[in-house]
PDB file of C-alpha atoms and ligand atoms in Angstrom:
ATOM      1  CA  MET A   1      38.196  -0.877   1.973  1.00  0.00           C
ATOM      2  CA  LYS A   2      39.231   2.714   1.628  1.00  0.00           C
ATOM      3  CA  HIS A   3      36.690   3.975   4.159  1.00  0.00           C
ATOM      4  CA  LYS A   4      35.970   2.799   7.655  1.00  0.00           C
ATOM      5  CA  TRP A   5      32.325   1.829   7.193  1.00  0.00           C
ATOM      6  CA  ASP A   6      31.768   0.291  10.611  1.00  0.00           C
ATOM      7  CA  THR A   7      29.166  -2.072   9.146  1.00  0.00           C
ATOM      8  CA  ILE A   8      28.889  -5.864   9.021  1.00  0.00           C
ATOM      9  CA  GLY A   9      29.279  -7.787   5.758  1.00  0.00           C
ATOM     10  CA  HIS A  10      28.076  -6.548   2.323  1.00  0.00           C
ATOM     11  CA  LEU A  11      31.639  -6.186   1.045  1.00  0.00           C
ATOM     12  CA  LYS A  12      30.632  -6.380  -2.629  1.00  0.00           C
ATOM     13  CA  GLN A  13      28.165  -3.539  -2.236  1.00  0.00           C
ATOM     14  CA  LEU A  14      30.646  -1.398  -0.298  1.00  0.00           C
ATOM     15  CA  VAL A  15      33.355  -1.946  -2.907  1.00  0.00           C
ATOM     16  CA  ARG A  16      30.891  -0.899  -5.602  1.00  0.00           C
ATOM     17  CA  ILE A  17      29.955   2.271  -3.699  1.00  0.00           C
ATOM     18  CA  GLU A  18      33.592   3.148  -3.099  1.00  0.00           C
ATOM     19  CA  LYS A  19      34.323   2.679  -6.787  1.00  0.00           C
ATOM     20  CA  GLU A  20      31.490   5.056  -7.658  1.00  0.00           C
ATOM     21  CA  ILE A  21      32.889   7.654  -5.278  1.00  0.00           C
ATOM     22  CA  GLU A  22      36.372   7.242  -6.687  1.00  0.00           C
ATOM     23  CA  ASP A  23      35.245   7.304 -10.320  1.00  0.00           C
ATOM     24  CA  LYS A  24      32.880  10.229  -9.585  1.00  0.00           C
ATOM     25  CA  THR A  25      29.959   8.334 -11.063  1.00  0.00           C
ATOM     26  CA  ILE A  26      27.592   9.017  -8.160  1.00  0.00           C
ATOM     27  CA  THR A  27      23.999   9.456  -9.293  1.00  0.00           C
ATOM     28  CA  HIS A  28      21.175  11.481  -7.718  1.00  0.00           C
ATOM     29  CA  ALA A  29      19.034   8.624  -6.414  1.00  0.00           C
ATOM     30  CA  TYR A  30      19.776   5.213  -4.937  1.00  0.00           C
ATOM     31  CA  LEU A  31      17.515   2.446  -3.760  1.00  0.00           C
ATOM     32  CA  PHE A  32      18.910  -0.116  -1.324  1.00  0.00           C
ATOM     33  CA  SER A  33      16.576  -3.077  -1.011  1.00  0.00           C
ATOM     34  CA  GLY A  34      16.727  -6.303   0.937  1.00  0.00           C
ATOM     35  CA  PRO A  35      15.591  -7.956   4.163  1.00  0.00           C
ATOM     36  CA  LYS A  36      14.984  -6.003   7.328  1.00  0.00           C
ATOM     37  CA  ASN A  37      17.859  -5.445   9.760  1.00  0.00           C
ATOM     38  CA  VAL A  38      20.683  -6.381   7.408  1.00  0.00           C
ATOM     39  CA  GLY A  39      22.289  -2.926   7.470  1.00  0.00           C
ATOM     40  CA  LYS A  40      20.863  -1.100   4.424  1.00  0.00           C
ATOM     41  CA  PHE A  41      19.929   2.034   6.339  1.00  0.00           C
ATOM     42  CA  ARG A  42      23.208   2.100   8.229  1.00  0.00           C
ATOM     43  CA  ILE A  43      25.164   1.838   4.974  1.00  0.00           C
ATOM     44  CA  ALA A  44      23.015   4.585   3.438  1.00  0.00           C
ATOM     45  CA  ARG A  45      23.804   6.889   6.364  1.00  0.00           C
ATOM     46  CA  MET A  46      27.519   6.075   6.204  1.00  0.00           C
ATOM     47  CA  PHE A  47      27.428   6.733   2.462  1.00  0.00           C
ATOM     48  CA  ALA A  48      25.871  10.148   3.132  1.00  0.00           C
ATOM     49  CA  ASN A  49      28.530  10.934   5.734  1.00  0.00           C
ATOM     50  CA  ILE A  50      31.371   9.912   3.423  1.00  0.00           C
ATOM     51  CA  LEU A  51      29.983  12.134   0.677  1.00  0.00           C
ATOM     52  CA  GLN A  52      29.655  15.147   2.977  1.00  0.00           C
ATOM     53  CA  CYS A  53      33.118  15.093   4.514  1.00  0.00           C
ATOM     54  CA  PRO A  54      35.648  16.732   2.192  1.00  0.00           C
ATOM     55  CA  ASN A  55      38.303  14.339   3.535  1.00  0.00           C
ATOM     56  CA  ASN A  56      36.428  11.037   3.139  1.00  0.00           C
ATOM     57  CA  LEU A  57      35.025  10.822   6.659  1.00  0.00           C
ATOM     58  CA  CYS A  58      38.039  12.046   8.598  1.00  0.00           C
ATOM     59  CA  HIS A  59      36.082  12.400  11.887  1.00  0.00           C
ATOM     60  CA  LYS A  60      37.915  15.667  12.491  1.00  0.00           C
ATOM     61  CA  CYS A  61      36.571  18.391  10.213  1.00  0.00           C
ATOM     62  CA  ARG A  62      33.578  20.657  10.774  1.00  0.00           C
ATOM     63  CA  ASP A  63      31.339  18.468   8.582  1.00  0.00           C
ATOM     64  CA  CYS A  64      32.295  15.350  10.524  1.00  0.00           C
ATOM     65  CA  LYS A  65      31.622  17.068  13.864  1.00  0.00           C
ATOM     66  CA  LEU A  66      28.183  18.122  12.643  1.00  0.00           C
ATOM     67  CA  ILE A  67      27.545  14.595  11.349  1.00  0.00           C
ATOM     68  CA  GLN A  68      28.559  13.087  14.685  1.00  0.00           C
ATOM     69  CA  SER A  69      26.181  15.363  16.575  1.00  0.00           C
ATOM     70  CA  GLY A  70      23.409  14.555  14.087  1.00  0.00           C
ATOM     71  CA  SER A  71      23.026  18.209  13.134  1.00  0.00           C
ATOM     72  CA  HIS A  72      24.576  18.435   9.684  1.00  0.00           C
ATOM     73  CA  PRO A  73      22.418  20.964   7.805  1.00  0.00           C
ATOM     74  CA  ASP A  74      22.755  19.140   4.498  1.00  0.00           C
ATOM     75  CA  ILE A  75      21.870  15.630   5.619  1.00  0.00           C
ATOM     76  CA  ILE A  76      18.205  14.950   6.197  1.00  0.00           C
ATOM     77  CA  VAL A  77      17.552  11.533   7.723  1.00  0.00           C
ATOM     78  CA  MET A  78      14.092   9.998   7.970  1.00  0.00           C
ATOM     79  CA  PRO A  79      14.296   6.769   9.997  1.00  0.00           C
ATOM     80  CA  ASP A  80      11.392   4.336  10.075  1.00  0.00           C
ATOM     81  CA  LYS A  81       9.712   4.668  13.453  1.00  0.00           C
ATOM     82  CA  GLY A  82       6.717   2.644  12.380  1.00  0.00           C
ATOM     83  CA  ASP A  83       5.070   5.767  10.932  1.00  0.00           C
ATOM     84  CA  THR A  84       3.873   6.489   7.406  1.00  0.00           C
ATOM     85  CA  ILE A  85       5.268   9.368   5.369  1.00  0.00           C
ATOM     86  CA  THR A  86       2.373  11.629   4.461  1.00  0.00           C
ATOM     87  CA  ILE A  87       1.978  13.628   1.293  1.00  0.00           C
ATOM     88  CA  ASP A  88       2.475  16.809   3.378  1.00  0.00           C
ATOM     89  CA  GLN A  89       5.809  15.507   4.618  1.00  0.00           C
ATOM     90  CA  VAL A  90       6.800  14.773   1.023  1.00  0.00           C
ATOM     91  CA  ARG A  91       5.860  18.349   0.032  1.00  0.00           C
ATOM     92  CA  ASP A  92       7.886  19.681   2.936  1.00  0.00           C
ATOM     93  CA  LEU A  93      10.826  17.555   1.858  1.00  0.00           C
ATOM     94  CA  ILE A  94      10.579  18.806  -1.722  1.00  0.00           C
ATOM     95  CA  HIS A  95      10.490  22.366  -0.404  1.00  0.00           C
ATOM     96  CA  LYS A  96      13.655  21.750   1.627  1.00  0.00           C
ATOM     97  CA  THR A  97      15.478  20.239  -1.324  1.00  0.00           C
ATOM     98  CA  ASN A  98      14.719  23.368  -3.324  1.00  0.00           C
ATOM     99  CA  LEU A  99      16.450  25.642  -0.809  1.00  0.00           C
ATOM    100  CA  THR A 100      20.081  26.376  -1.523  1.00  0.00           C
ATOM    101  CA  SER A 101      22.267  24.035   0.433  1.00  0.00           C
ATOM    102  CA  GLN A 102      25.051  25.401   2.618  1.00  0.00           C
ATOM    103  CA  GLY A 103      27.545  22.706   1.817  1.00  0.00           C
ATOM    104  CA  LYS A 104      28.503  21.021  -1.374  1.00  0.00           C
ATOM    105  CA  ARG A 105      25.375  18.938  -1.710  1.00  0.00           C
ATOM    106  CA  ARG A 106      22.230  17.982   0.152  1.00  0.00           C
ATOM    107  CA  ILE A 107      21.611  14.329   0.939  1.00  0.00           C
ATOM    108  CA  ILE A 108      18.287  12.877   1.937  1.00  0.00           C
ATOM    109  CA  VAL A 109      18.254   9.436   3.533  1.00  0.00           C
ATOM    110  CA  ILE A 110      14.845   7.777   3.818  1.00  0.00           C
ATOM    111  CA  GLU A 111      14.412   4.425   5.503  1.00  0.00           C
ATOM    112  CA  ASN A 112      11.733   2.203   3.970  1.00  0.00           C
ATOM    113  CA  ILE A 113      10.374   4.347   1.184  1.00  0.00           C
ATOM    114  CA  GLU A 114       7.288   2.101   1.059  1.00  0.00           C
ATOM    115  CA  ARG A 115       6.112   4.003   4.142  1.00  0.00           C
ATOM    116  CA  MET A 116       4.832   6.531   1.607  1.00  0.00           C
ATOM    117  CA  PRO A 117       1.317   5.662   0.459  1.00  0.00           C
ATOM    118  CA  ILE A 118       0.976   5.490  -3.341  1.00  0.00           C
ATOM    119  CA  GLU A 119      -0.278   9.085  -3.538  1.00  0.00           C
ATOM    120  CA  ALA A 120       2.792  10.327  -1.647  1.00  0.00           C
ATOM    121  CA  GLN A 121       5.078   8.145  -3.763  1.00  0.00           C
ATOM    122  CA  ASN A 122       3.621   9.729  -6.891  1.00  0.00           C
ATOM    123  CA  SER A 123       4.268  13.167  -5.525  1.00  0.00           C
ATOM    124  CA  PHE A 124       7.807  12.173  -4.581  1.00  0.00           C
ATOM    125  CA  LEU A 125       8.372  10.720  -8.038  1.00  0.00           C
ATOM    126  CA  LYS A 126       8.253  14.186  -9.596  1.00  0.00           C
ATOM    127  CA  THR A 127      11.248  15.205  -7.495  1.00  0.00           C
ATOM    128  CA  LEU A 128      13.130  12.103  -8.538  1.00  0.00           C
ATOM    129  CA  GLU A 129      12.395  12.902 -12.186  1.00  0.00           C
ATOM    130  CA  GLU A 130      13.657  16.456 -11.890  1.00  0.00           C
ATOM    131  CA  PRO A 131      16.045  16.454  -8.963  1.00  0.00           C
ATOM    132  CA  PRO A 132      16.783  19.908  -7.613  1.00  0.00           C
ATOM    133  CA  GLY A 133      20.428  21.048  -7.876  1.00  0.00           C
ATOM    134  CA  ASP A 134      22.924  18.986  -6.027  1.00  0.00           C
ATOM    135  CA  THR A 135      20.607  16.663  -4.152  1.00  0.00           C
ATOM    136  CA  ILE A 136      21.146  12.961  -3.585  1.00  0.00           C
ATOM    137  CA  PHE A 137      18.416  10.620  -2.385  1.00  0.00           C
ATOM    138  CA  LEU A 138      19.452   7.493  -0.558  1.00  0.00           C
ATOM    139  CA  LEU A 139      16.350   5.362  -0.174  1.00  0.00           C
ATOM    140  CA  THR A 140      15.961   1.958   1.420  1.00  0.00           C
ATOM    141  CA  SER A 141      13.178  -0.573   1.117  1.00  0.00           C
ATOM    142  CA  THR A 142      12.311  -3.777   2.932  1.00  0.00           C
ATOM    143  CA  ARG A 143       9.074  -4.462   1.038  1.00  0.00           C
ATOM    144  CA  ILE A 144      10.132  -3.624  -2.474  1.00  0.00           C
ATOM    145  CA  ASN A 145       6.848  -4.858  -3.971  1.00  0.00           C
ATOM    146  CA  GLN A 146       5.165  -1.871  -2.296  1.00  0.00           C
ATOM    147  CA  VAL A 147       7.369   0.624  -4.126  1.00  0.00           C
ATOM    148  CA  LEU A 148       6.122   2.094  -7.415  1.00  0.00           C
ATOM    149  CA  PRO A 149       7.921   0.631 -10.445  1.00  0.00           C
ATOM    150  CA  THR A 150       8.473   4.198 -11.676  1.00  0.00           C
ATOM    151  CA  ILE A 151      10.406   5.010  -8.491  1.00  0.00           C
ATOM    152  CA  LYS A 152      12.464   1.851  -8.862  1.00  0.00           C
ATOM    153  CA  SER A 153      13.331   2.645 -12.459  1.00  0.00           C
ATOM    154  CA  ARG A 154      14.550   6.131 -11.579  1.00  0.00           C
ATOM    155  CA  THR A 155      16.995   4.985  -8.949  1.00  0.00           C
ATOM    156  CA  ARG A 156      20.275   3.115  -9.044  1.00  0.00           C
ATOM    157  CA  ARG A 157      19.554  -0.218  -7.424  1.00  0.00           C
ATOM    158  CA  TYR A 158      21.615  -2.003  -4.822  1.00  0.00           C
ATOM    159  CA  PHE A 159      20.506  -5.375  -3.481  1.00  0.00           C
ATOM    160  CA  PHE A 160      21.325  -6.532   0.022  1.00  0.00           C
ATOM    161  CA  TYR A 161      21.130 -10.050   1.382  1.00  0.00           C
ATOM    162  CA  ASN A 162      21.319 -11.864   4.695  1.00  0.00           C
ATOM    163  CA  ILE A 163      24.759 -12.140   6.233  1.00  0.00           C
ATOM    164  CA  GLU A 164      26.467 -15.486   6.919  1.00  0.00           C
ATOM    165  CA  ASP A 165      26.271 -16.707  10.523  1.00  0.00           C
ATOM    166  CA  ASP A 166      30.061 -16.884  10.801  1.00  0.00           C
ATOM    167  CA  VAL A 167      30.442 -13.209   9.955  1.00  0.00           C
ATOM    168  CA  ILE A 168      27.834 -12.237  12.556  1.00  0.00           C
ATOM    169  CA  ARG A 169      29.341 -14.569  15.176  1.00  0.00           C
ATOM    170  CA  LYS A 170      32.811 -13.078  14.676  1.00  0.00           C
ATOM    171  CA  TYR A 171      31.449  -9.553  14.985  1.00  0.00           C
ATOM    172  CA  LEU A 172      29.420 -10.314  18.128  1.00  0.00           C
ATOM    173  CA  ILE A 173      32.363 -11.965  19.879  1.00  0.00           C
ATOM    174  CA  GLU A 174      34.665  -9.079  18.974  1.00  0.00           C
ATOM    175  CA  LYS A 175      32.188  -6.455  20.107  1.00  0.00           C
ATOM    176  CA  PHE A 176      30.532  -8.079  23.120  1.00  0.00           C
ATOM    177  CA  GLY A 177      32.957 -10.841  24.146  1.00  0.00           C
ATOM    178  CA  GLU A 178      32.006 -14.490  24.546  1.00  0.00           C
ATOM    179  CA  SER A 179      28.478 -15.015  25.823  1.00  0.00           C
ATOM    180  CA  SER A 180      26.331 -18.088  26.328  1.00  0.00           C
ATOM    181  CA  ASP A 181      23.515 -16.285  24.458  1.00  0.00           C
ATOM    182  CA  ILE A 182      25.441 -15.854  21.201  1.00  0.00           C
ATOM    183  CA  GLU A 183      24.463 -19.115  19.475  1.00  0.00           C
ATOM    184  CA  GLU A 184      20.794 -18.667  20.301  1.00  0.00           C
ATOM    185  CA  ILE A 185      20.924 -15.057  19.095  1.00  0.00           C
ATOM    186  CA  ILE A 186      22.504 -16.127  15.800  1.00  0.00           C
ATOM    187  CA  GLN A 187      19.683 -18.651  15.383  1.00  0.00           C
ATOM    188  CA  ILE A 188      17.078 -15.966  15.993  1.00  0.00           C
ATOM    189  CA  ALA A 189      18.773 -13.326  13.851  1.00  0.00           C
ATOM    190  CA  GLN A 190      18.982 -15.577  10.769  1.00  0.00           C
ATOM    191  CA  GLY A 191      21.447 -13.445   8.903  1.00  0.00           C
ATOM    192  CA  ARG A 192      20.283 -10.056  10.154  1.00  0.00           C
ATOM    193  CA  PRO A 193      23.116  -8.389  12.091  1.00  0.00           C
ATOM    194  CA  GLY A 194      20.930  -5.447  13.146  1.00  0.00           C
ATOM    195  CA  LEU A 195      18.621  -7.834  14.988  1.00  0.00           C
ATOM    196  CA  ALA A 196      21.566  -9.751  16.483  1.00  0.00           C
ATOM    197  CA  ILE A 197      22.995  -6.537  17.928  1.00  0.00           C
ATOM    198  CA  GLN A 198      19.603  -5.495  19.257  1.00  0.00           C
ATOM    199  CA  LEU A 199      19.227  -8.870  20.984  1.00  0.00           C
ATOM    200  CA  MET A 200      22.692  -8.522  22.545  1.00  0.00           C
ATOM    201  CA  ASN A 201      21.970  -4.982  23.728  1.00  0.00           C
ATOM    202  CA  GLN A 202      18.407  -5.491  24.946  1.00  0.00           C
ATOM    203  CA  PRO A 203      17.879  -8.635  27.043  1.00  0.00           C
ATOM    204  CA  VAL A 204      14.160  -7.830  27.202  1.00  0.00           C
ATOM    205  CA  VAL A 205      13.847  -8.366  23.426  1.00  0.00           C
ATOM    206  CA  LEU A 206      15.600 -11.719  23.776  1.00  0.00           C
ATOM    207  CA  THR A 207      13.229 -12.700  26.592  1.00  0.00           C
ATOM    208  CA  ASP A 208      10.296 -11.751  24.387  1.00  0.00           C
ATOM    209  CA  GLN A 209      11.645 -13.983  21.599  1.00  0.00           C
ATOM    210  CA  ARG A 210      11.994 -16.868  24.039  1.00  0.00           C
ATOM    211  CA  ASN A 211       8.452 -16.410  25.335  1.00  0.00           C
ATOM    212  CA  VAL A 212       6.983 -16.447  21.838  1.00  0.00           C
ATOM    213  CA  TYR A 213       9.030 -19.540  21.007  1.00  0.00           C
ATOM    214  CA  ASN A 214       7.704 -21.345  24.092  1.00  0.00           C
ATOM    215  CA  GLN A 215       4.177 -20.320  23.232  1.00  0.00           C
ATOM    216  CA  ILE A 216       4.571 -21.857  19.775  1.00  0.00           C
ATOM    217  CA  ASP A 217       5.847 -25.050  21.375  1.00  0.00           C
ATOM    218  CA  PHE A 218       2.671 -25.116  23.466  1.00  0.00           C
ATOM    219  CA  PHE A 219       0.473 -24.386  20.436  1.00  0.00           C
ATOM    220  CA  LEU A 220       1.923 -27.270  18.469  1.00  0.00           C
ATOM    221  CA  LYS A 221       1.510 -29.751  21.268  1.00  0.00           C
ATOM    222  CA  LYS A 222      -2.068 -28.981  22.284  1.00  0.00           C
ATOM    223  CA  ASN A 223      -5.423 -28.111  20.808  1.00  0.00           C
ATOM    224  CA  ASP A 224      -6.469 -24.711  22.104  1.00  0.00           C
ATOM    225  CA  ILE A 225      -8.212 -22.755  19.391  1.00  0.00           C
ATOM    226  CA  VAL A 226      -9.444 -20.085  21.821  1.00  0.00           C
ATOM    227  CA  ARG A 227      -5.935 -19.176  22.914  1.00  0.00           C
ATOM    228  CA  LYS A 228      -4.677 -19.313  19.359  1.00  0.00           C
ATOM    229  CA  PHE A 229      -7.377 -16.931  18.151  1.00  0.00           C
ATOM    230  CA  MET A 230      -6.723 -14.629  21.090  1.00  0.00           C
ATOM    231  CA  LEU A 231      -3.144 -14.416  19.919  1.00  0.00           C
ATOM    232  CA  VAL A 232      -4.357 -13.564  16.406  1.00  0.00           C
ATOM    233  CA  GLU A 233      -6.241 -10.577  17.897  1.00  0.00           C
ATOM    234  CA  GLU A 234      -2.992  -9.344  19.444  1.00  0.00           C
ATOM    235  CA  LEU A 235      -0.875  -9.947  16.351  1.00  0.00           C
ATOM    236  CA  ASP A 236      -3.429  -8.180  14.177  1.00  0.00           C
ATOM    237  CA  LYS A 237      -2.720  -4.944  16.065  1.00  0.00           C
ATOM    238  CA  ASN A 238       1.019  -5.244  16.459  1.00  0.00           C
ATOM    239  CA  ALA A 239       3.169  -5.526  13.331  1.00  0.00           C
ATOM    240  CA  GLU A 240       6.402  -5.849  15.269  1.00  0.00           C
ATOM    241  CA  GLN A 241       5.092  -8.692  17.380  1.00  0.00           C
ATOM    242  CA  LEU A 242       3.775 -10.372  14.246  1.00  0.00           C
ATOM    243  CA  GLU A 243       7.272 -10.405  12.860  1.00  0.00           C
ATOM    244  CA  VAL A 244       8.617 -11.936  16.073  1.00  0.00           C
ATOM    245  CA  PHE A 245       5.882 -14.573  15.822  1.00  0.00           C
ATOM    246  CA  PHE A 246       6.745 -15.492  12.225  1.00  0.00           C
ATOM    247  CA  ASP A 247      10.452 -15.608  12.974  1.00  0.00           C
ATOM    248  CA  ALA A 248      10.001 -17.778  16.038  1.00  0.00           C
ATOM    249  CA  PHE A 249       7.590 -20.120  14.263  1.00  0.00           C
ATOM    250  CA  SER A 250       9.935 -20.542  11.351  1.00  0.00           C
ATOM    251  CA  ARG A 251      12.855 -21.201  13.718  1.00  0.00           C
ATOM    252  CA  TYR A 252      10.801 -23.729  15.664  1.00  0.00           C
ATOM    253  CA  LEU A 253       9.763 -25.730  12.601  1.00  0.00           C
ATOM    254  CA  ARG A 254      13.238 -25.565  11.136  1.00  0.00           C
ATOM    255  CA  LYS A 255      14.598 -27.017  14.353  1.00  0.00           C
ATOM    256  CA  GLN A 256      12.062 -29.858  14.239  1.00  0.00           C
ATOM    257  CA  LEU A 257      13.067 -30.658  10.674  1.00  0.00           C
ATOM    258  CA  TYR A 258      16.745 -30.522  11.549  1.00  0.00           C
ATOM    259  CA  VAL A 259      16.322 -32.837  14.523  1.00  0.00           C
ATOM    260  CA  TYR A 260      14.321 -35.233  12.381  1.00  0.00           C
ATOM    261  CA  LEU A 261      16.855 -35.292   9.568  1.00  0.00           C
ATOM    262  CA  SER A 262      19.830 -35.729  11.901  1.00  0.00           C
ATOM    263  CA  GLN A 263      18.300 -38.072  14.488  1.00  0.00           C
ATOM    264  CA  GLY A 264      15.275 -39.528  12.716  1.00  0.00           C
ATOM    265  CA  ASP A 265      12.992 -38.298  15.465  1.00  0.00           C
ATOM    266  CA  HIS A 266      11.364 -35.046  16.592  1.00  0.00           C
ATOM    267  CA  SER A 267       9.410 -33.946  19.614  1.00  0.00           C
ATOM    268  CA  LEU A 268       6.167 -33.371  17.663  1.00  0.00           C
ATOM    269  CA  LYS A 269       6.151 -36.933  16.325  1.00  0.00           C
ATOM    270  CA  SER A 270       3.097 -38.053  18.283  1.00  0.00           C
ATOM    271  CA  ARG A 271       0.994 -35.265  16.698  1.00  0.00           C
ATOM    272  CA  TYR A 272       2.407 -34.532  13.258  1.00  0.00           C
ATOM    273  CA  SER A 273       4.061 -36.622  10.579  1.00  0.00           C
ATOM    274  CA  LEU A 274       7.178 -35.251   8.934  1.00  0.00           C
ATOM    275  CA  LYS A 275       5.067 -34.448   5.881  1.00  0.00           C
ATOM    276  CA  GLU A 276       2.690 -32.387   8.011  1.00  0.00           C
ATOM    277  CA  ILE A 277       5.557 -30.410   9.517  1.00  0.00           C
ATOM    278  CA  VAL A 278       6.865 -29.620   6.049  1.00  0.00           C
ATOM    279  CA  GLU A 279       3.335 -28.529   5.073  1.00  0.00           C
ATOM    280  CA  LEU A 280       3.109 -26.281   8.134  1.00  0.00           C
ATOM    281  CA  PHE A 281       6.408 -24.726   7.165  1.00  0.00           C
ATOM    282  CA  GLU A 282       5.181 -24.044   3.640  1.00  0.00           C
ATOM    283  CA  SER A 283       1.923 -22.687   4.951  1.00  0.00           C
ATOM    284  CA  LEU A 284       3.781 -20.361   7.321  1.00  0.00           C
ATOM    285  CA  GLU A 285       5.820 -18.932   4.448  1.00  0.00           C
ATOM    286  CA  LYS A 286       2.691 -18.554   2.357  1.00  0.00           C
ATOM    287  CA  THR A 287       0.857 -16.740   5.172  1.00  0.00           C
ATOM    288  CA  ARG A 288       3.768 -14.367   5.580  1.00  0.00           C
ATOM    289  CA  TYR A 289       3.845 -13.734   1.841  1.00  0.00           C
ATOM    290  CA  LEU A 290       0.097 -13.048   1.711  1.00  0.00           C
ATOM    291  CA  ILE A 291       0.199 -10.647   4.662  1.00  0.00           C
ATOM    292  CA  ASP A 292       3.103  -8.796   3.023  1.00  0.00           C
ATOM    293  CA  ARG A 293       0.791  -8.256   0.090  1.00  0.00           C
ATOM    294  CA  ASN A 294      -1.990  -6.857   2.225  1.00  0.00           C
ATOM    295  CA  THR A 295      -4.227  -9.881   2.450  1.00  0.00           C
ATOM    296  CA  ASN A 296      -6.667  -9.843   5.381  1.00  0.00           C
ATOM    297  CA  LYS A 297      -4.164 -10.398   8.166  1.00  0.00           C
ATOM    298  CA  LYS A 298      -6.557 -11.827  10.734  1.00  0.00           C
ATOM    299  CA  LEU A 299      -8.090 -14.327   8.345  1.00  0.00           C
ATOM    300  CA  ALA A 300      -4.725 -15.490   7.049  1.00  0.00           C
ATOM    301  CA  LEU A 301      -3.399 -16.004  10.583  1.00  0.00           C
ATOM    302  CA  GLU A 302      -6.538 -17.837  11.714  1.00  0.00           C
ATOM    303  CA  ASN A 303      -6.315 -20.146   8.717  1.00  0.00           C
ATOM    304  CA  PHE A 304      -2.720 -20.861   9.458  1.00  0.00           C
ATOM    305  CA  LEU A 305      -3.232 -21.601  13.172  1.00  0.00           C
ATOM    306  CA  LEU A 306      -6.239 -23.811  12.390  1.00  0.00           C
ATOM    307  CA  GLN A 307      -3.829 -26.154  10.661  1.00  0.00           C
ATOM    308  CA  THR A 308      -2.020 -26.740  13.952  1.00  0.00           C
ATOM    309  CA  GLU A 309      -5.226 -28.169  15.478  1.00  0.00           C
ATOM    310  CA  LYS A 310      -5.807 -31.903  15.340  1.00  0.00           C
TER     311      LYS A 310
HETATM  312 ZN1  LIG B   1      35.619  15.032   7.937  1.00  0.00          ZN
END
């Protein structure tokens, strides 16, 4: 690597980006898609920084100092804070891109472009079709099916994937030292280094994961439709918690299958056959898929949890 990216994994993608910089084949719009928390947004920001520093991210020049303090006038960063990007914000952004930039080029980094409703995406599309001056858009997306095909076709695509456990483990040990939590965190993170780091840094998030996991254990061992539906009410209002729920459920079932395949037994044996556990697993994935595509969340979750009743 020519540049110090300070990211985890994705070597192929980084090599490709570096080659583009070297060959001067940079285009005006990029779309980085892939699972949440794998490092797309971080790489997009690093890419922006590398492009703005005249000395390839030297950490010493005026540009680098402004980048470090988060106040570079020619880098606009829009992180996903769980908010949508309104059509007014898109107009404002277009206005800003039309102003003359102070530096060599203006770079706009937007996390999860699908946060723009279709109307806003359409408005944004016009800017992508006729990009003003020396502007580069670095867009990321976690739910690519919610991005207009016309936006996709006007960007240079990069695909990101989950990172191998070994790579994450090595990074965590180097950065945080040995810890008894590391193996559990790798299990939870399932290839997403951003989540692994968050779990290392914030014990409260790890505790939350453990609580949800224990609740699932309870749900699968007892009939309690009232409590299950109460949980659905909560999950319906909290997208982040819903994700924790899906992750924990998937991890739980995977563990049951693993134990069964390696030891021929599993703790749910008295309630579910192996076939039923596999079916639950499939149903979980299906529910997640449907909710991603805007199916009635509450109904889908209720249907899924009903299957755990006996
Ligand atoms: Zn510099």
